[in-house]
GROMACS .gro file of C-alpha atoms in nm:
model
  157
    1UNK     CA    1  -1.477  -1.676   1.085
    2UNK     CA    2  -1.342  -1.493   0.791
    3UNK     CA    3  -1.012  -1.441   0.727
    4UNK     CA    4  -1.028  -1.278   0.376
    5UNK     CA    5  -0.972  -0.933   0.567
    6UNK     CA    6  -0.676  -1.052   0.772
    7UNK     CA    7  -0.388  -0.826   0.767
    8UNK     CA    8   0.013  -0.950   0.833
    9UNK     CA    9   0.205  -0.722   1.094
   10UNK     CA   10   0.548  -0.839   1.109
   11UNK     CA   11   0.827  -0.757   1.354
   12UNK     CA   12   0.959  -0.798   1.647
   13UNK     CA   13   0.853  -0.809   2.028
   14UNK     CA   14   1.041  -0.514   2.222
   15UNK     CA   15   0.783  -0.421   2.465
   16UNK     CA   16   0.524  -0.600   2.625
   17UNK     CA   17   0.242  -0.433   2.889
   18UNK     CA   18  -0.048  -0.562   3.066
   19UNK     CA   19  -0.344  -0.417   2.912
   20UNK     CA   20  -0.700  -0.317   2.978
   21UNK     CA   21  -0.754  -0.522   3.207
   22UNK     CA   22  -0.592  -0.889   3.357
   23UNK     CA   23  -0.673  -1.075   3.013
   24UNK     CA   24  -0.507  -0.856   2.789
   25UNK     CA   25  -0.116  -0.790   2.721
   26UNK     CA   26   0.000  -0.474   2.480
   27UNK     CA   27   0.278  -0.606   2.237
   28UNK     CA   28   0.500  -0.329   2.071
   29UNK     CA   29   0.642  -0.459   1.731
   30UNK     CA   30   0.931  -0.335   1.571
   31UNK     CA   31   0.868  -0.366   1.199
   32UNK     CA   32   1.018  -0.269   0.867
   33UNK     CA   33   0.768  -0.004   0.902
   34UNK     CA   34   0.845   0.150   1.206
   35UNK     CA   35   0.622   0.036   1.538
   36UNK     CA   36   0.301  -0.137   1.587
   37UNK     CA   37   0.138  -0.203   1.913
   38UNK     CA   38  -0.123  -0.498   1.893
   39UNK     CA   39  -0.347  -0.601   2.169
   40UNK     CA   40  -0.349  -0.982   2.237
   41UNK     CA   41  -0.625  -1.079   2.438
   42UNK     CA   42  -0.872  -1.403   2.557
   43UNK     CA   43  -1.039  -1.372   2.185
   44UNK     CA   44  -0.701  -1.386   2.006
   45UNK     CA   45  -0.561  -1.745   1.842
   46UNK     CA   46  -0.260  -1.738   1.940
   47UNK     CA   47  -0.055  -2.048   1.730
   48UNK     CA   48   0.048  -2.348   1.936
   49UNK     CA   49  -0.005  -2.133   2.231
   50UNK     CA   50   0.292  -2.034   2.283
   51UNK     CA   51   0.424  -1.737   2.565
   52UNK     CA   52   0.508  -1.429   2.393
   53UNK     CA   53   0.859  -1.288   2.428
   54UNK     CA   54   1.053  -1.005   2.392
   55UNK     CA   55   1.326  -1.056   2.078
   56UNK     CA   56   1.024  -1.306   1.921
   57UNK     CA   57   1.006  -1.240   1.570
   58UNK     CA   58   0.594  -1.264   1.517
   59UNK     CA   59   0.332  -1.193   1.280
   60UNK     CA   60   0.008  -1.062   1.405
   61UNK     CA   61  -0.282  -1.082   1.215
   62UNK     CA   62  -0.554  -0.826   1.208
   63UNK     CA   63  -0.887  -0.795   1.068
   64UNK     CA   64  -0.889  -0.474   0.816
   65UNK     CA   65  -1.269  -0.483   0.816
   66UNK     CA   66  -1.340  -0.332   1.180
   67UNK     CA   67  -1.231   0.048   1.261
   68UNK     CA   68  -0.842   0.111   1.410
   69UNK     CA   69  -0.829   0.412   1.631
   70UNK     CA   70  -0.617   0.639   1.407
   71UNK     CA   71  -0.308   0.682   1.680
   72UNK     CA   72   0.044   0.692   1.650
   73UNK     CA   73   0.194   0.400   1.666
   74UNK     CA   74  -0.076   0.248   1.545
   75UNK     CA   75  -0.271  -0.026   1.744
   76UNK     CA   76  -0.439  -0.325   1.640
   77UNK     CA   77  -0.668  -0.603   1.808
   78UNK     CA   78  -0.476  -0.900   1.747
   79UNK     CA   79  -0.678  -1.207   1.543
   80UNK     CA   80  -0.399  -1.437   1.554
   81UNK     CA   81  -0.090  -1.429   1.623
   82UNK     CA   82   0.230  -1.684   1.545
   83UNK     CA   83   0.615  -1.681   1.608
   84UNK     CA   84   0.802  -1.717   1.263
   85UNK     CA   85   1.181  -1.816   1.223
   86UNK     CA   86   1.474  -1.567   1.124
   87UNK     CA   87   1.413  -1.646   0.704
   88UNK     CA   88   1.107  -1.770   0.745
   89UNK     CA   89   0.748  -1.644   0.579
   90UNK     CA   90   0.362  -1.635   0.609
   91UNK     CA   91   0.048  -1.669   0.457
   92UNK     CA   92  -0.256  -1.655   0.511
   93UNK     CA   93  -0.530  -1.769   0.219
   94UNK     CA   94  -0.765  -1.956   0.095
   95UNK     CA   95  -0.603  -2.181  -0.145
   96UNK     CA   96  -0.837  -2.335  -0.417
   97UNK     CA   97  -0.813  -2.746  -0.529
   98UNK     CA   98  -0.463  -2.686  -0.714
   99UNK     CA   99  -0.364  -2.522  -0.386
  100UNK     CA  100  -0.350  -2.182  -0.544
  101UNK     CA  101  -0.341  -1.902  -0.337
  102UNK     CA  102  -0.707  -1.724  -0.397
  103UNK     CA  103  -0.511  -1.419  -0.522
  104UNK     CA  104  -0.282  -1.622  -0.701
  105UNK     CA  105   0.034  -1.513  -0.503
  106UNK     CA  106   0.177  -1.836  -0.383
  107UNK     CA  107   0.120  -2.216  -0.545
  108UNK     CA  108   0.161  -2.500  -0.276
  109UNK     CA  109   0.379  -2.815  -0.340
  110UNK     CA  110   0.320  -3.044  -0.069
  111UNK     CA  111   0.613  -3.262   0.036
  112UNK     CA  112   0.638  -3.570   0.269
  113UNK     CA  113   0.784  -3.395   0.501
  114UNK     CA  114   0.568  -3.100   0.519
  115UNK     CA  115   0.404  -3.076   0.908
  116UNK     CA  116  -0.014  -3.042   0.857
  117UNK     CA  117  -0.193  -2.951   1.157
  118UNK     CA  118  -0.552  -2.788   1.263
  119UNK     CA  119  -0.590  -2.449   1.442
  120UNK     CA  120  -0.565  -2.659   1.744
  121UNK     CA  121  -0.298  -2.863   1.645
  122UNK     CA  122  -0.437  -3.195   1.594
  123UNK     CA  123  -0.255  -3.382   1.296
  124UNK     CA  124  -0.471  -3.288   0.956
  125UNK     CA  125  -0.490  -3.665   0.732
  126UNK     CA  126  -0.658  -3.514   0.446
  127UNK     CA  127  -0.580  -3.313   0.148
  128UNK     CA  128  -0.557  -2.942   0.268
  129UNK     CA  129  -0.681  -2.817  -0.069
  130UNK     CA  130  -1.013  -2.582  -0.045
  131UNK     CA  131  -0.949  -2.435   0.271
  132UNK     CA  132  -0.800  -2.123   0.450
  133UNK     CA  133  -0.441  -2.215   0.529
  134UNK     CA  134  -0.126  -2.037   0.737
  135UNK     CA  135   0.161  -2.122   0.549
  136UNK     CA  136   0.496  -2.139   0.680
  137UNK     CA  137   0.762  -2.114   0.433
  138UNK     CA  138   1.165  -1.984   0.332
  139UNK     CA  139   1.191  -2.010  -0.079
  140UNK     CA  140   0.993  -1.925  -0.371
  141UNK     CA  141   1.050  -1.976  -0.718
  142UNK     CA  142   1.064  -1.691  -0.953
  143UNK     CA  143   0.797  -1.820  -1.141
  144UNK     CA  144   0.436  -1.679  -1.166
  145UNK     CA  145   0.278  -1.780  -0.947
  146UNK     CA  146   0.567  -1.803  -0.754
  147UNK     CA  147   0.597  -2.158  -0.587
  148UNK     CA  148   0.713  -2.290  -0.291
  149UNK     CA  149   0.738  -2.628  -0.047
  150UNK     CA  150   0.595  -2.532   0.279
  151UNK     CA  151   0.764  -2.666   0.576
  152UNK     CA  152   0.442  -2.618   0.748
  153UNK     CA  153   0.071  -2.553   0.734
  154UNK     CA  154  -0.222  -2.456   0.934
  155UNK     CA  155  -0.553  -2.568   0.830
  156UNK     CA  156  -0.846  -2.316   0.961
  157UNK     CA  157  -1.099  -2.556   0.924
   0.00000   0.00000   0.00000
């Protein structure tokens, strides 16, 4: 899969409604924006699988390449989706071998204690360089790139 098109929506929960059908839930966000409804279904990753609940703070990730109704709110078909803390940020990139972001946004300093896992959350041993990664981080410097020490990262393998 490709996540070069995949699109942060971040807010949080007030509403959630059974969609479609049984498989599906609507999620209302309250963003910085205004509102976003996303539709989380069997097809979306949904980060260490957690339940989705009102007051979350999330980010919902959807793919800009296929066609959004054009509705108000808008709604989205929710890719993945992942529960973030109150100062906390994400990314999603590719990050080269220097673990630069691929738009050069955000340079990676690993720590010790930085928490590596796979999409599925198996531990990742190796060196996450070269791969699409969902960083979790609070600081940045104000250098540029800016740089940070993720407390956490997800390797899409």
């Amino acid at each position: 899969m490709a996540y070069t098109d995949f699109v942060p929506v971040i807010g949080t929960v007030f509403n959630i409604a059974r969609g479609n059908d049984c498989c599906s839930q609507m999620v209302s966000l309250r963003t910085d924006d205004g509102i976003a409804n996303f539709v989380v279904n069997a097809q979306t990753q949904v980060i260490d699988d957690i339940q989705i609940r009102m007051g979350m703070r999330i980010a919902a990730f959807y793919d800009a390449s296929l066609p959004i109704p054009l509705i108000f709110p808008p709604q989205y078909r929710a890719q993945i989706v992942t529960v973030i803390g109150r100062n906390e940020q994400v990314m999603l990139n590719y990050f080269d071998r220097n673990l630069l972001a691929e738009d050069r946004s955000l340079q990676l300093n690993i720590a010790g204690n930085t928490n590596i896992r796979t999409a599925n959350g198996q531990r990742f041993n190796c060196n996450p360089a070269d791969q699409t990664l969902l960083v979790y981080y609070t600081a940045t410097t104000r250098s540029i790139p800016p740089q940070t020490t993720p407390s956490r990262i997800i390797v899409f393998c």
